[in-house]
């Protein structure tokens, strides 16, 4: 029997890294929150992304929530976003009492459609637009920012799946007013627990976020902004992330290499592969689209290959929030019914990529027999 091939393996990604040294550095320093590791990581990550500042936070959802707050989005305000990105952006929008305005995605990339944004702005005056670079694919961020600038609306990038994705040398998170990141362990840059950050080149936003993440303090015990929270990255996670950051480009290249091999193996099969294999795609997830998803997944499972669906329910149809008056989003809804994620992670062996490719081809051979 073949060994199971997981969707992701932290053990493989972290193989060869010495994670004890950074952990011990923090233990021996006896300083655990908002210290040297955090401020150093913030500088190093901002420099990597090409932004002037980074404010680290407890997780990626907080990055979106506090990012919106830093832009003065609040109760009753409207926020434009896609509905196929796992409800993370929606969680943040609801947390601040704002209302999500869902628009459809581009059928090629499954990221927010610039045309749909343009159409939405004919009837809407949202307070912000969130662009999610889904699956590691940089969205149509330049066009959307051009549209948003005309309407004087700030753009937030959700980069939780796209650390290091770049177009013309410019990295995810450095296009919009704010870029939000998660360092959840499965992300392209993952901590040993929860973590998140916002990057920005706006000094006002930077200052506001530093207050928001610590009770709204302007100075210790002096609350000068409303909506403050406790949301901080701890020293241990920051130390681990500092040691991992220099490996991010290599890991992204490995992920992209796997995606390239899959795309080659699947050419000619009745399934839709990721649109790009360039620098603008860091293959956080390798997602194909096909009819008959359940049979396909069952076949791969029989062959000990783990798959998943990112994501099965579009945000506007989630049980807790669905409203019958919501407009249809045909591309989004079709994607939710057809997407399947295949194993794609740093440390995955050539043999494993080969085996997944073979089993996928076998599925279609047996189906057409
Ligand atoms: C993981 C993820 C988040 C949320 O990050 P957490 O750290 O889990 O809160 C937000 N957006 C996207 C697109 C994600 O994939």
XYZ file of N, CA and C in Angstrom, residues 140-368:
687
model
N -6.187 41.205 -9.758
C -6.058 42.280 -10.750
C -5.940 43.600 -9.983
N -4.920 43.656 -9.143
C -4.824 44.709 -8.131
C -4.562 46.088 -8.740
N -3.764 46.156 -9.812
C -3.475 47.469 -10.411
C -4.750 48.101 -10.968
N -5.555 47.314 -11.707
C -6.795 47.860 -12.284
C -7.768 48.269 -11.188
N -7.882 47.438 -10.154
C -8.848 47.741 -9.089
C -8.415 48.999 -8.322
N -7.115 49.148 -8.107
C -6.639 50.360 -7.424
C -6.895 51.598 -8.284
N -6.723 51.454 -9.598
C -6.987 52.595 -10.483
C -8.457 53.006 -10.383
N -9.356 52.023 -10.374
C -10.791 52.307 -10.257
C -11.091 52.933 -8.887
N -10.499 52.363 -7.843
C -10.754 52.823 -6.480
C -10.228 54.240 -6.262
N -9.079 54.550 -6.849
C -8.496 55.886 -6.659
C -9.407 56.965 -7.223
N -10.015 56.669 -8.372
C -10.947 57.633 -8.974
C -12.102 57.927 -8.032
N -12.544 56.873 -7.321
C -13.668 57.028 -6.398
C -13.195 57.370 -4.984
N -11.881 57.545 -4.818
C -11.282 57.869 -3.509
C -11.621 56.831 -2.424
N -11.504 55.572 -2.802
C -11.783 54.488 -1.854
C -10.478 53.712 -1.618
N -10.094 53.500 -0.345
C -8.864 52.750 -0.082
C -9.034 51.247 -0.366
N -7.935 50.609 -0.768
C -7.944 49.179 -1.063
C -7.099 48.437 -0.027
N -7.681 47.376 0.519
C -6.975 46.480 1.435
C -6.676 45.200 0.689
N -5.432 44.753 0.731
C -5.102 43.468 0.122
C -5.099 42.386 1.195
N -5.807 41.289 0.946
C -5.709 40.133 1.824
C -4.646 39.207 1.228
N -3.471 39.220 1.855
C -2.304 38.478 1.352
C -2.033 37.227 2.182
N -3.046 36.743 2.896
C -2.830 35.608 3.798
C -2.415 34.340 3.056
N -2.652 34.320 1.718
C -2.250 33.146 0.932
C -1.191 33.512 -0.092
N -0.614 34.706 -0.001
C 0.203 35.159 -1.130
C 1.495 35.866 -0.724
N 2.096 35.475 0.406
C 3.367 36.059 0.836
C 4.398 35.928 -0.294
N 4.874 37.049 -0.788
C 5.945 37.008 -1.788
C 5.490 36.994 -3.236
N 4.202 36.857 -3.488
C 3.724 36.910 -4.879
C 4.017 38.304 -5.436
N 4.469 38.382 -6.697
C 4.907 39.681 -7.225
C 4.552 39.846 -8.694
N 4.318 41.099 -9.065
C 4.178 41.422 -10.480
C 5.101 42.596 -10.766
N 5.923 42.464 -11.819
C 6.914 43.489 -12.163
C 7.742 43.880 -10.936
N 8.090 42.886 -10.126
C 8.965 43.122 -8.988
C 8.285 43.713 -7.763
N 6.993 43.975 -7.863
C 6.263 44.566 -6.726
C 5.484 43.474 -6.011
N 5.680 43.395 -4.696
C 5.124 42.253 -3.958
C 3.734 42.500 -3.363
N 3.014 41.401 -3.197
C 1.679 41.428 -2.594
C 1.694 42.231 -1.301
N 0.714 43.085 -1.134
C 0.581 43.876 0.081
C 1.126 45.285 -0.071
N 1.967 45.500 -1.110
C 2.575 46.821 -1.280
C 1.823 47.666 -2.304
N 0.747 47.127 -2.873
C -0.024 47.867 -3.876
C -1.067 48.772 -3.211
N -1.816 48.202 -2.288
C -2.929 48.925 -1.676
C -2.493 49.792 -0.508
N -3.466 50.416 0.170
C -3.166 51.227 1.347
C -2.675 50.331 2.475
N -3.238 49.111 2.514
C -2.924 48.166 3.579
C -2.805 46.770 2.990
N -1.825 45.997 3.459
C -1.733 44.581 3.094
C -1.826 43.746 4.362
N -2.716 42.749 4.356
C -2.942 41.928 5.551
C -2.363 40.532 5.353
N -1.692 40.035 6.389
C -1.061 38.717 6.318
C -1.459 37.866 7.506
N -1.471 36.546 7.273
C -1.617 35.568 8.347
C -0.353 34.707 8.346
N 0.074 34.310 9.543
C 1.208 33.379 9.647
C 0.754 32.059 10.266
N -0.500 31.732 10.066
C -1.020 30.420 10.476
C -0.089 29.353 9.893
N 0.112 28.244 10.623
C 1.165 27.305 10.234
C 1.146 26.795 8.783
N -0.027 26.718 8.155
C -0.055 26.187 6.775
C 0.229 27.250 5.712
N 0.324 28.502 6.091
C 0.521 29.565 5.096
C 1.933 29.500 4.498
N 2.164 30.229 3.435
C 3.487 30.158 2.783
C 4.604 30.575 3.733
N 4.313 31.501 4.636
C 5.215 31.801 5.753
C 4.413 31.531 7.017
N 4.748 30.452 7.711
C 3.923 30.009 8.833
C 4.688 29.994 10.140
N 4.018 30.395 11.207
C 4.602 30.364 12.553
C 4.338 28.992 13.180
N 4.614 28.860 14.463
C 4.307 27.619 15.181
C 3.025 27.802 15.993
N 2.140 28.611 15.463
C 0.881 28.924 16.124
C 0.241 30.035 15.315
N -0.608 30.819 15.944
C -1.246 31.923 15.233
C -0.311 33.126 15.123
N -0.536 33.907 14.104
C 0.213 35.151 13.919
C -0.364 35.900 12.736
N -0.152 37.203 12.727
C -0.636 38.006 11.608
C 0.102 39.328 11.549
N -0.141 40.078 10.492
C 0.505 41.386 10.364
C -0.222 42.222 9.324
N -0.027 43.520 9.452
C -0.456 44.464 8.426
C 0.790 45.174 7.947
N 0.917 45.366 6.637
C 1.970 46.244 6.144
C 1.316 47.472 5.528
N 2.028 48.581 5.609
C 1.502 49.832 5.051
C 2.658 50.791 4.833
N 2.458 51.711 3.908
C 3.446 52.772 3.744
C 2.851 54.109 4.134
N 1.697 54.053 4.818
C 1.018 55.267 5.275
C 1.301 55.444 6.761
N 1.953 56.530 7.171
C 2.376 56.699 8.565
C 1.184 56.829 9.515
N 0.085 57.442 9.039
C -1.123 57.575 9.856
C -1.682 56.200 10.215
N -1.784 55.340 9.183
C -2.334 53.991 9.374
C -1.422 53.185 10.290
N -0.131 53.294 10.090
C 0.855 52.606 10.922
C 0.645 52.969 12.402
N 0.553 54.260 12.652
C 0.401 54.761 14.025
C -0.914 54.270 14.649
N -1.963 54.366 13.865
C -3.300 53.959 14.317
C -3.316 52.472 14.684
N -2.682 51.648 13.830
C -2.673 50.203 14.084
C -1.914 49.852 15.357
N -0.818 50.561 15.623
C -0.044 50.301 16.846
C -0.861 50.628 18.089
N -1.776 51.602 17.949
C -2.671 51.911 19.069
C -3.788 50.871 19.176
N -4.360 50.532 18.005
C -5.490 49.594 18.011
C -5.118 48.219 18.553
N -3.878 47.778 18.299
C -3.512 46.426 18.717
C -3.256 46.346 20.227
N -3.188 47.492 20.885
C -2.925 47.493 22.311
C -3.882 48.443 23.029
N -5.160 48.028 23.095
C -6.212 48.676 23.888
C -6.569 50.105 23.463
N -6.030 50.560 22.338
C -6.295 51.936 21.929
C -5.419 52.950 22.638
N -4.349 52.454 23.235
C -3.433 53.328 23.958
C -2.647 54.273 23.022
N -2.679 55.556 23.327
C -1.762 56.504 22.694
C -0.459 56.488 23.472
N -0.569 56.397 24.801
C 0.559 56.167 25.702
C 0.060 55.188 26.741
N 0.954 54.574 27.483
C 0.575 53.526 28.427
C -0.557 53.981 29.362
N -1.649 53.212 29.371
C -2.837 53.457 30.187
C -3.620 54.704 29.780
N -3.311 55.270 28.623
C -4.056 56.418 28.115
C -4.707 56.037 26.795
N -6.009 55.852 26.825
C -6.746 55.378 25.650
C -7.130 56.568 24.786
N -6.549 56.631 23.597
C -6.767 57.798 22.742
C -7.507 57.473 21.451
N -7.664 56.184 21.130
C -8.510 55.838 19.974
C -9.545 54.794 20.403
N -10.717 54.868 19.747
C -11.775 53.891 20.048
C -11.536 52.622 19.236
N -12.162 51.542 19.702
C -12.091 50.278 18.949
C -10.813 49.507 19.204
N -10.087 49.863 20.274
C -8.845 49.162 20.577
C -9.085 47.716 20.976
N -8.076 46.905 20.844
C -8.163 45.474 21.149
C -6.841 45.053 21.765
N -6.778 43.786 22.187
C -5.471 43.200 22.438
C -5.220 42.235 21.305
N -4.285 42.567 20.417
C -3.958 41.684 19.300
C -2.484 41.847 18.992
N -1.673 40.959 19.586
C -0.224 41.103 19.422
C 0.402 39.777 19.023
N 1.413 39.859 18.170
C 2.248 38.697 17.874
C 3.194 38.563 19.064
N 3.462 37.324 19.513
C 4.375 37.225 20.648
C 5.821 37.026 20.182
N 6.741 37.219 21.097
C 8.174 37.170 20.781
C 8.608 35.816 20.213
N 8.013 34.746 20.733
C 8.382 33.407 20.274
C 8.040 33.234 18.794
N 6.829 33.611 18.420
C 6.429 33.479 17.014
C 7.267 34.407 16.137
N 7.535 35.602 16.617
C 8.329 36.550 15.831
C 9.734 35.993 15.587
N 10.320 35.372 16.624
C 11.669 34.812 16.489
C 11.679 33.680 15.464
N 10.652 32.824 15.516
C 10.537 31.726 14.551
C 10.371 32.295 13.136
N 9.503 33.287 13.000
C 9.246 33.870 11.678
C 10.497 34.542 11.111
N 11.295 35.160 11.973
C 12.546 35.781 11.500
C 13.474 34.723 10.910
N 13.522 33.550 11.572
C 14.393 32.498 11.061
C 13.835 31.867 9.780
N 12.521 31.913 9.614
C 11.917 31.289 8.434
C 11.863 32.208 7.213
N 11.775 33.519 7.449
C 11.614 34.473 6.331
C 12.663 34.304 5.220
N 13.957 34.097 5.565
C 14.954 33.947 4.475
C 14.700 32.735 3.577
N 13.846 31.808 3.993
C 13.561 30.626 3.179
C 12.312 30.772 2.319
N 11.592 31.884 2.493
C 10.290 32.017 1.828
C 10.393 31.922 0.306
N 11.360 32.601 -0.289
C 11.458 32.566 -1.750
C 11.729 31.150 -2.268
N 12.570 30.426 -1.550
C 12.873 29.043 -1.951
C 11.611 28.173 -1.841
N 10.882 28.344 -0.752
C 9.638 27.562 -0.587
C 8.622 27.906 -1.679
N 8.487 29.199 -1.975
C 7.546 29.596 -3.026
C 7.949 28.994 -4.371
N 9.260 28.964 -4.639
C 9.745 28.381 -5.900
C 9.421 26.884 -5.939
N 9.559 26.221 -4.794
C 9.236 24.786 -4.731
C 7.761 24.543 -5.004
N 6.927 25.373 -4.374
C 5.475 25.239 -4.594
C 5.147 25.459 -6.072
N 5.746 26.489 -6.659
C 5.478 26.817 -8.062
C 5.949 25.688 -8.977
N 7.081 25.063 -8.621
C 7.615 23.962 -9.414
C 6.630 22.786 -9.423
N 6.028 22.512 -8.285
C 5.033 21.433 -8.201
C 3.829 21.788 -9.084
N 3.382 23.036 -8.997
C 2.236 23.485 -9.803
C 2.540 23.341 -11.293
N 3.772 23.664 -11.660
C 4.172 23.577 -13.067
C 4.096 22.122 -13.541
N 4.579 21.217 -12.699
C 4.546 19.798 -13.084
C 3.116 19.290 -13.201
N 2.250 19.716 -12.284
C 0.840 19.323 -12.383
C 0.219 19.864 -13.674
N 0.428 21.168 -13.919
C -0.185 21.768 -15.115
C 0.220 21.006 -16.375
N 1.502 20.602 -16.438
C 1.978 19.843 -17.597
C 1.272 18.492 -17.667
N 1.229 17.806 -16.533
C 0.646 16.452 -16.511
C -0.845 16.474 -16.848
N -1.519 17.592 -16.526
C -2.974 17.626 -16.693
C -3.416 18.262 -18.004
N -2.466 18.719 -18.830
C -2.883 19.381 -20.069
C -3.613 18.345 -20.917
N -4.754 18.718 -21.459
C -5.535 17.775 -22.246
C -6.625 17.077 -21.441
N -6.563 17.143 -20.130
C -7.623 16.545 -19.309
C -8.772 17.544 -19.144
N -10.002 17.022 -18.956
C -11.139 17.940 -18.795
C -11.207 18.538 -17.395
N -10.165 19.259 -17.026
C -10.167 19.974 -15.751
C -9.403 21.267 -15.929
N -9.777 22.268 -15.131
C -9.197 23.594 -15.304
C -8.093 23.798 -14.281
N -6.904 24.154 -14.761
C -5.726 24.320 -13.898
C -5.538 25.785 -13.529
N -4.695 26.089 -12.533
C -4.379 27.488 -12.214
C -3.904 28.248 -13.451
N -4.284 29.526 -13.516
C -4.075 30.323 -14.722
C -2.616 30.723 -14.920
N -1.877 30.922 -13.849
C -0.516 31.448 -13.973
C 0.488 30.533 -13.285
N 1.677 30.469 -13.853
C 2.780 29.761 -13.195
C 3.959 30.716 -13.010
N 3.666 32.009 -13.104
C 4.713 33.028 -12.999
C 4.908 33.500 -11.559
N 5.681 34.604 -11.429
C 5.962 35.162 -10.097
C 4.709 35.633 -9.370
N 3.631 35.855 -10.143
C 2.398 36.364 -9.521
C 1.574 35.247 -8.897
N 2.131 34.035 -8.867
C 1.418 32.895 -8.241
C 2.395 32.132 -7.366
N 2.132 32.111 -6.048
C 3.035 31.407 -5.130
C 2.442 30.077 -4.649
N 1.432 29.592 -5.390
C 0.901 28.236 -5.204
C 0.640 27.890 -3.740
N 0.012 28.804 -3.024
C -0.393 28.466 -1.654
C -1.279 27.216 -1.693
N -2.214 27.225 -2.654
C -3.028 26.039 -2.897
C -3.005 25.767 -4.392
N -2.910 24.489 -4.750
C -3.040 24.116 -6.161
C -4.472 23.635 -6.345
N -5.266 24.480 -7.022
C -6.710 24.239 -7.111
C -7.114 23.998 -8.561
N -7.752 22.860 -8.814
C -8.311 22.593 -10.137
C -9.827 22.707 -10.039
N -10.457 22.879 -11.190
C -11.921 22.911 -11.238
C -12.391 21.836 -12.212
N -13.383 21.074 -11.790
C -13.907 20.040 -12.678
C -15.328 19.664 -12.288
N -16.054 19.071 -13.262
C -17.378 18.526 -12.964
C -17.177 17.181 -12.270
N -18.094 16.813 -11.419
C -18.011 15.515 -10.740
C -16.946 15.482 -9.664
N -16.878 16.549 -8.897
C -15.838 16.694 -7.890
C -15.843 15.574 -6.842
N -17.031 15.157 -6.418
C -17.106 14.168 -5.338
C -16.509 12.828 -5.759
N -16.821 12.387 -6.985
C -16.253 11.128 -7.496
C -14.735 11.232 -7.586
N -14.286 12.357 -8.088
C -12.848 12.602 -8.248
C -12.140 12.521 -6.897
N -12.712 13.166 -5.903
C -12.091 13.162 -4.567
C -12.104 11.765 -3.962
N -13.200 11.038 -4.186
C -13.302 9.677 -3.648
C -12.239 8.783 -4.285
N -12.026 8.950 -5.581
C -11.013 8.148 -6.293
C -9.621 8.436 -5.738
N -9.321 9.715 -5.533
C -7.994 10.062 -4.989
C -7.836 9.542 -3.563
N -8.910 9.597 -2.821
C -8.864 9.093 -1.448
C -8.574 7.587 -1.436
N -9.196 6.846 -2.352
C -8.922 5.405 -2.470
C -7.450 5.154 -2.749
N -6.817 6.106 -3.414
C -5.395 5.986 -3.717
C -4.527 6.716 -2.693
N -5.092 6.945 -1.511
C -4.356 7.537 -0.378
C -3.830 8.941 -0.660
N -4.580 9.703 -1.437
C -4.194 11.090 -1.698
C -5.242 12.005 -1.066
N -4.777 12.886 -0.189
C -5.689 13.790 0.512
C -5.998 15.000 -0.370
N -7.265 15.360 -0.445
C -7.675 16.580 -1.152
C -8.567 17.383 -0.204
N -8.874 18.611 -0.597
C -9.826 19.403 0.175
C -10.545 20.363 -0.765
N -11.498 21.095 -0.233
C -12.261 22.046 -1.037
C -12.137 23.424 -0.405
N -11.517 24.354 -1.127
C -11.355 25.730 -0.642
C -12.068 26.695 -1.604
N -13.347 27.016 -1.395
C -14.120 26.726 -0.192
C -15.492 26.264 -0.656
N -16.175 25.425 0.078
C -17.424 24.841 -0.436
C -18.625 25.781 -0.420
N -18.661 26.728 0.533
C -19.840 27.603 0.660
C -19.422 29.054 0.447
N -20.016 29.722 -0.561
C -19.676 31.138 -0.747
C -20.183 31.970 0.433
N -19.485 33.052 0.716
C -19.800 33.865 1.904
C -21.271 34.289 1.958
N -21.819 34.659 0.797
C -23.194 35.192 0.799
C -24.228 34.094 1.055
N -23.815 32.831 1.037
C -24.747 31.733 1.307
C -24.454 31.030 2.633
N -23.535 31.556 3.427
C -23.249 30.950 4.734
C -24.485 31.069 5.616
N -24.808 29.965 6.289
C -26.080 29.862 7.013
C -26.305 31.012 7.999
N -25.270 31.417 8.705
C -25.453 32.413 9.758
C -25.818 33.794 9.219
N -25.440 34.074 7.976
C -25.607 35.437 7.466
C -26.416 35.547 6.175
N -26.718 34.399 5.540
C -27.359 34.447 4.222
C -28.641 35.264 4.265
N -28.823 36.084 3.234
C -30.079 36.807 3.125
C -30.621 36.544 1.734
N -31.920 36.236 1.634
C -32.515 35.794 0.375
C -32.469 36.865 -0.711
N -32.203 38.106 -0.312
C -32.214 39.178 -1.313
C -30.853 39.346 -1.989
N -29.861 38.593 -1.510
C -28.531 38.755 -2.092
C -28.526 38.418 -3.581
N -27.815 39.221 -4.339
C -27.718 38.998 -5.781
C -26.915 37.721 -6.049
N -27.197 37.094 -7.175
C -26.457 35.886 -7.551
C -25.044 36.259 -7.985
N -24.125 35.374 -7.714
C -22.729 35.555 -8.122
C -22.321 34.300 -8.893
N -22.638 34.262 -10.214
C -22.516 32.999 -10.959
C -21.105 32.393 -10.970
N -20.082 33.212 -11.161
C -18.725 32.647 -11.240
C -18.313 32.098 -9.877
N -18.601 32.879 -8.829
C -18.294 32.465 -7.462
C -18.984 31.150 -7.116
N -20.285 31.078 -7.431
C -21.051 29.885 -7.064
C -20.587 28.668 -7.846
N -20.278 28.859 -9.131
C -19.763 27.739 -9.922
C -18.429 27.258 -9.352
N -17.566 28.204 -8.977
C -16.260 27.823 -8.418
C -16.440 27.002 -7.147
N -17.336 27.456 -6.272
C -17.531 26.723 -5.016
C -17.991 25.294 -5.255
N -18.666 25.068 -6.384
C -19.156 23.717 -6.685
C -18.140 22.848 -7.419
N -17.060 23.430 -7.908
C -16.155 22.658 -8.772
C -14.702 22.620 -8.309
N -14.311 23.441 -7.332
C -12.893 23.499 -6.947
C -12.462 22.292 -6.099
N -11.235 21.849 -6.349
C -10.597 20.808 -5.527
C -9.128 21.180 -5.356
N -8.622 21.099 -4.133
C -7.208 21.379 -3.871
C -6.422 20.068 -3.815
N -5.303 20.037 -4.520
C -4.424 18.861 -4.528
C -3.187 19.140 -3.671
N -2.519 18.090 -3.187
C -1.319 18.291 -2.360
C -0.279 19.153 -3.077
N 0.218 20.173 -2.399
C 1.233 21.066 -2.973
C 1.888 21.800 -1.812
N 3.083 21.370 -1.426
C 3.748 21.993 -0.273
C 5.247 21.763 -0.371
N 6.040 22.677 0.188
C 7.492 22.503 0.164
C 7.877 21.202 0.869
N 8.767 20.463 0.266
C 9.174 19.192 0.853
C 8.441 18.001 0.254
N 7.437 18.275 -0.571
C 6.750 17.188 -1.287
C 7.743 16.618 -2.294
N 7.875 15.299 -2.352
C 8.908 14.708 -3.214
C 8.440 14.611 -4.668
N 9.403 14.487 -5.585
C 9.084 14.302 -6.998
C 8.201 13.072 -7.196
N 8.506 12.018 -6.432
C 7.727 10.772 -6.550
C 6.265 11.016 -6.157
N 6.080 11.824 -5.131
C 4.706 12.097 -4.700
C 3.953 12.925 -5.747
N 4.630 13.902 -6.313
C 3.990 14.719 -7.355
C 3.632 13.818 -8.538
N 4.575 12.924 -8.858
C 4.378 11.967 -9.943
C 3.162 11.066 -9.659
N 3.074 10.598 -8.421
C 1.976 9.689 -8.067
C 0.620 10.403 -8.144
N 0.559 11.636 -7.628
C -0.699 12.390 -7.720
C -1.065 12.575 -9.192
N -0.081 12.953 -10.016
C -0.337 13.185 -11.442
C -0.879 11.915 -12.086
N -0.247 10.780 -11.778
C -0.649 9.502 -12.380
C -2.080 9.134 -11.983
N -2.382 9.307 -10.710
C -3.726 8.929 -10.228
C -4.799 9.834 -10.849
N -4.489 11.118 -10.993
C -5.456 12.029 -11.628
C -5.703 11.594 -13.071
N -4.643 11.274 -13.793
C -4.802 10.826 -15.185
C -5.583 9.516 -15.236
N -5.274 8.619 -14.303
C -5.956 7.320 -14.246
C -7.456 7.497 -14.037
N -7.812 8.477 -13.200
C -9.227 8.734 -12.936
C -9.969 9.020 -14.244
N -9.379 9.872 -15.077
C -10.064 10.231 -16.321
C -10.031 9.082 -17.333
N -8.951 8.269 -17.314
C -8.901 7.098 -18.199
C -10.023 6.129 -17.855
N -10.181 5.863 -16.551
C -11.197 4.885 -16.137
C -12.593 5.417 -16.388
N -12.740 6.727 -16.249
C -14.046 7.348 -16.446
C -14.523 7.243 -17.901
N -13.562 7.365 -18.819
C -13.950 7.388 -20.240
C -13.919 5.978 -20.858
